[in-house]
Amino acid sequence: MKKTNLPFLFCAAFFLFGCKNVPVDLTTSSPLKVDIDMRLDVYNHNPTTNTNPSPEKKTESTAGSSSPEARRRNRLADIQTMKNNRIVGEGHDGLLAIRNDVPGEYGEYVHEVVREENNDRTEQMKQLAEEQKVSLADIQKKQGELWRDRAFKGELIEVPVDKNASSYKWIQKGG
């Protein structure tokens, strides 16, 4: 070996084997403590309607929209709020159904939104039936399955009781 490699080998051997026999304890005698100070502020800007949107929102969300897709997209947040509050659910026919009637002005708003949503869904399903050259009932069955599958945990859905799908029942979707 050349003398120039000797210092290199000595350094390499030192780094590889020099600390091998020195124990390093990485445990602590007591658990680590973390001190967290947190503040949460919750504001309700419209206490009269709680989590329900105001009925005036209806005219803003659907006005000026010409296509069913755009109108449906505009009312999506309202419908999700109604689903979360178990007011409406997804029916077996691909349409929304009111499951828990709400009194007063908000109840009227719920009926109006559901009626508009179902009109737009029906219009879209008729277009699909024409394009695919199948019956509207077949499209409604497929859309009902699609909406049941898309539903979030806890939402109300209408499911068949038996394999023949001759009768249905309402359940909350599980996880």
mmCIF file of C-alpha atoms in Angstrom:
data_model
loop_
_atom_site.group_PDB
_atom_site.id
_atom_site.type_symbol
_atom_site.label_atom_id
_atom_site.label_comp_id
_atom_site.label_asym_id
_atom_site.label_seq_id
_atom_site.Cartn_x
_atom_site.Cartn_y
_atom_site.Cartn_z
ATOM 1 C CA MET A 1 0.000 0.000 0.000
ATOM 2 C CA LYS A 2 1.069 3.508 -0.617
ATOM 3 C CA LYS A 3 1.593 5.878 2.261
ATOM 4 C CA THR A 4 -1.002 8.300 0.878
ATOM 5 C CA ASN A 5 -3.808 5.794 1.417
ATOM 6 C CA LEU A 6 -2.860 5.047 5.009
ATOM 7 C CA PRO A 7 -4.318 8.214 6.580
ATOM 8 C CA PHE A 8 -7.485 7.764 4.537
ATOM 9 C CA LEU A 9 -7.894 4.168 5.706
ATOM 10 C CA PHE A 10 -7.190 5.172 9.293
ATOM 11 C CA CYS A 11 -9.877 7.883 9.194
ATOM 12 C CA ALA A 12 -12.414 5.565 7.537
ATOM 13 C CA ALA A 13 -11.778 2.822 10.113
ATOM 14 C CA PHE A 14 -12.099 5.349 12.938
ATOM 15 C CA PHE A 15 -15.454 6.678 11.679
ATOM 16 C CA LEU A 16 -16.865 3.229 11.006
ATOM 17 C CA PHE A 17 -15.716 1.437 14.130
ATOM 18 C CA GLY A 18 -14.647 4.155 16.576
ATOM 19 C CA CYS A 19 -18.054 4.791 18.211
ATOM 20 C CA LYS A 20 -19.358 1.259 17.931
ATOM 21 C CA ASN A 21 -18.872 0.384 21.591
ATOM 22 C CA VAL A 22 -20.128 3.684 23.013
ATOM 23 C CA PRO A 23 -23.779 3.262 24.108
ATOM 24 C CA VAL A 24 -26.131 6.134 23.325
ATOM 25 C CA ASP A 25 -29.388 6.253 25.345
ATOM 26 C CA LEU A 26 -32.232 7.914 23.431
ATOM 27 C CA THR A 27 -34.982 7.318 26.006
ATOM 28 C CA THR A 28 -36.239 9.837 28.547
ATOM 29 C CA SER A 29 -36.892 9.188 32.223
ATOM 30 C CA SER A 30 -40.323 10.891 32.058
ATOM 31 C CA PRO A 31 -42.753 11.475 29.178
ATOM 32 C CA LEU A 32 -42.394 14.628 27.133
ATOM 33 C CA LYS A 33 -44.905 17.308 28.053
ATOM 34 C CA VAL A 34 -46.424 19.677 25.518
ATOM 35 C CA ASP A 35 -48.158 22.830 26.679
ATOM 36 C CA ILE A 36 -50.728 24.027 24.128
ATOM 37 C CA ASP A 37 -52.810 27.142 24.562
ATOM 38 C CA MET A 38 -55.642 27.337 22.028
ATOM 39 C CA ARG A 39 -58.508 29.741 21.439
ATOM 40 C CA LEU A 40 -61.586 29.012 19.324
ATOM 41 C CA ASP A 41 -64.021 31.763 18.386
ATOM 42 C CA VAL A 42 -67.368 30.808 16.836
ATOM 43 C CA TYR A 43 -69.509 33.497 15.275
ATOM 44 C CA ASN A 44 -73.113 33.219 14.152
ATOM 45 C CA HIS A 45 -73.913 36.197 11.968
ATOM 46 C CA ASN A 46 -77.558 35.256 11.393
ATOM 47 C CA PRO A 47 -78.950 33.717 14.601
ATOM 48 C CA THR A 48 -82.556 33.595 13.365
ATOM 49 C CA THR A 49 -81.898 30.925 10.737
ATOM 50 C CA ASN A 50 -79.166 28.959 12.546
ATOM 51 C CA THR A 51 -77.525 26.684 9.917
ATOM 52 C CA ASN A 52 -80.299 27.183 7.383
ATOM 53 C CA PRO A 53 -79.650 29.574 4.507
ATOM 54 C CA SER A 54 -82.002 32.478 4.055
ATOM 55 C CA PRO A 55 -84.853 32.088 1.554
ATOM 56 C CA GLU A 56 -83.598 35.164 -0.290
ATOM 57 C CA LYS A 57 -80.584 33.097 -1.372
ATOM 58 C CA LYS A 58 -82.866 31.144 -3.704
ATOM 59 C CA THR A 59 -83.400 34.010 -6.089
ATOM 60 C CA GLU A 60 -79.689 34.823 -6.150
ATOM 61 C CA SER A 61 -78.552 31.248 -6.769
ATOM 62 C CA THR A 62 -80.958 30.308 -9.562
ATOM 63 C CA ALA A 63 -81.531 33.637 -11.288
ATOM 64 C CA GLY A 64 -79.920 33.966 -14.682
ATOM 65 C CA SER A 65 -78.865 30.326 -14.983
ATOM 66 C CA SER A 66 -80.082 28.717 -18.161
ATOM 67 C CA SER A 67 -78.718 25.177 -18.041
ATOM 68 C CA PRO A 68 -79.829 22.537 -15.521
ATOM 69 C CA GLU A 69 -76.180 21.850 -14.663
ATOM 70 C CA ALA A 70 -75.531 25.484 -13.737
ATOM 71 C CA ARG A 71 -78.734 25.773 -11.709
ATOM 72 C CA ARG A 72 -77.951 22.543 -9.857
ATOM 73 C CA ARG A 73 -74.390 23.660 -9.166
ATOM 74 C CA ASN A 74 -75.716 26.951 -7.726
ATOM 75 C CA ARG A 75 -78.008 25.209 -5.249
ATOM 76 C CA LEU A 76 -75.568 22.445 -4.293
ATOM 77 C CA ALA A 77 -74.554 24.014 -0.947
ATOM 78 C CA ASP A 78 -78.182 24.505 0.118
ATOM 79 C CA ILE A 79 -79.031 20.901 -0.717
ATOM 80 C CA GLN A 80 -75.996 19.597 1.153
ATOM 81 C CA THR A 81 -77.053 21.603 4.219
ATOM 82 C CA MET A 82 -80.522 20.068 3.981
ATOM 83 C CA LYS A 83 -79.001 16.590 3.660
ATOM 84 C CA ASN A 84 -76.712 17.199 6.648
ATOM 85 C CA ASN A 85 -79.737 18.285 8.711
ATOM 86 C CA ARG A 86 -81.645 15.134 7.600
ATOM 87 C CA ILE A 87 -84.365 17.230 5.975
ATOM 88 C CA VAL A 88 -83.995 15.654 2.518
ATOM 89 C CA GLY A 89 -82.670 12.362 1.247
ATOM 90 C CA GLU A 90 -81.783 10.639 -2.009
ATOM 91 C CA GLY A 91 -84.685 8.594 -3.343
ATOM 92 C CA HIS A 92 -84.438 5.321 -5.255
ATOM 93 C CA ASP A 93 -85.556 7.099 -8.425
ATOM 94 C CA GLY A 94 -82.665 9.576 -8.518
ATOM 95 C CA LEU A 95 -84.748 12.414 -7.090
ATOM 96 C CA LEU A 96 -84.621 14.232 -3.768
ATOM 97 C CA ALA A 97 -87.344 13.548 -1.224
ATOM 98 C CA ILE A 98 -88.305 15.636 1.771
ATOM 99 C CA ARG A 99 -88.008 13.352 4.794
ATOM 100 C CA ASN A 100 -88.565 15.804 7.644
ATOM 101 C CA ASP A 101 -90.890 18.682 6.923
ATOM 102 C CA VAL A 102 -89.786 22.032 8.315
ATOM 103 C CA PRO A 103 -92.431 24.593 9.293
ATOM 104 C CA GLY A 104 -92.505 28.225 8.329
ATOM 105 C CA GLU A 105 -90.660 30.230 5.740
ATOM 106 C CA TYR A 106 -87.655 27.910 5.664
ATOM 107 C CA GLY A 107 -89.979 24.960 5.066
ATOM 108 C CA GLU A 108 -91.407 26.720 2.014
ATOM 109 C CA TYR A 109 -87.861 27.378 0.838
ATOM 110 C CA VAL A 110 -86.973 23.676 1.236
ATOM 111 C CA HIS A 111 -90.006 22.668 -0.850
ATOM 112 C CA GLU A 112 -89.081 25.170 -3.563
ATOM 113 C CA VAL A 113 -85.426 24.079 -3.727
ATOM 114 C CA VAL A 114 -86.352 20.373 -3.830
ATOM 115 C CA ARG A 115 -88.947 21.030 -6.550
ATOM 116 C CA GLU A 116 -86.429 22.976 -8.669
ATOM 117 C CA GLU A 117 -83.686 20.364 -8.124
ATOM 118 C CA ASN A 118 -86.008 17.494 -9.061
ATOM 119 C CA ASN A 119 -87.195 19.362 -12.179
ATOM 120 C CA ASP A 120 -83.576 19.843 -13.298
ATOM 121 C CA ARG A 121 -82.646 16.237 -12.473
ATOM 122 C CA THR A 122 -85.681 14.971 -14.396
ATOM 123 C CA GLU A 123 -84.770 17.142 -17.389
ATOM 124 C CA GLN A 124 -81.232 15.735 -17.364
ATOM 125 C CA MET A 125 -82.469 12.150 -16.993
ATOM 126 C CA LYS A 126 -84.841 12.590 -19.965
ATOM 127 C CA GLN A 127 -81.906 13.826 -22.060
ATOM 128 C CA LEU A 128 -79.828 10.796 -20.987
ATOM 129 C CA ALA A 129 -82.691 8.437 -21.856
ATOM 130 C CA GLU A 130 -82.957 9.940 -25.340
ATOM 131 C CA GLU A 131 -79.191 9.828 -25.912
ATOM 132 C CA GLN A 132 -78.814 6.246 -24.686
ATOM 133 C CA LYS A 133 -82.141 5.138 -26.232
ATOM 134 C CA VAL A 134 -83.361 3.515 -23.002
ATOM 135 C CA SER A 135 -86.441 4.080 -20.877
ATOM 136 C CA LEU A 136 -86.632 6.890 -18.349
ATOM 137 C CA ALA A 137 -87.276 4.282 -15.626
ATOM 138 C CA ASP A 138 -83.918 2.616 -16.397
ATOM 139 C CA ILE A 139 -82.113 5.958 -16.177
ATOM 140 C CA GLN A 140 -83.901 6.788 -12.911
ATOM 141 C CA LYS A 141 -82.831 3.433 -11.444
ATOM 142 C CA LYS A 142 -79.198 4.046 -12.458
ATOM 143 C CA GLN A 143 -79.285 7.619 -11.151
ATOM 144 C CA GLY A 144 -80.775 6.419 -7.858
ATOM 145 C CA GLU A 145 -77.889 3.971 -7.461
ATOM 146 C CA LEU A 146 -75.389 6.677 -8.394
ATOM 147 C CA TRP A 147 -76.758 9.153 -5.838
ATOM 148 C CA ARG A 148 -76.895 6.468 -3.124
ATOM 149 C CA ASP A 149 -73.242 5.642 -3.800
ATOM 150 C CA ARG A 150 -72.261 9.331 -3.761
ATOM 151 C CA ALA A 151 -74.074 10.048 -0.486
ATOM 152 C CA PHE A 152 -71.935 10.804 2.540
ATOM 153 C CA LYS A 153 -72.052 8.840 5.756
ATOM 154 C CA GLY A 154 -75.151 9.747 7.770
ATOM 155 C CA GLU A 155 -77.222 11.048 4.851
ATOM 156 C CA LEU A 156 -80.692 9.625 4.257
ATOM 157 C CA ILE A 157 -80.956 7.263 1.294
ATOM 158 C CA GLU A 158 -83.738 5.030 -0.009
ATOM 159 C CA VAL A 159 -82.592 1.446 -0.515
ATOM 160 C CA PRO A 160 -84.360 -1.642 -1.872
ATOM 161 C CA VAL A 161 -85.681 -4.066 0.728
ATOM 162 C CA ASP A 162 -85.265 -7.127 -1.509
ATOM 163 C CA LYS A 163 -83.441 -8.183 -4.677
ATOM 164 C CA ASN A 164 -86.467 -7.456 -6.866
ATOM 165 C CA ALA A 165 -86.498 -3.822 -5.713
ATOM 166 C CA SER A 166 -90.263 -4.030 -5.331
ATOM 167 C CA SER A 167 -90.211 -2.074 -2.069
ATOM 168 C CA TYR A 168 -87.851 0.417 -0.496
ATOM 169 C CA LYS A 169 -86.917 1.740 2.928
ATOM 170 C CA TRP A 170 -85.155 4.854 4.202
ATOM 171 C CA ILE A 171 -81.890 4.488 6.096
ATOM 172 C CA GLN A 172 -78.926 6.617 7.071
ATOM 173 C CA LYS A 173 -75.936 5.674 4.972
ATOM 174 C CA GLY A 174 -73.256 3.949 6.979
ATOM 175 C CA GLY A 175 -69.506 4.324 6.616
#
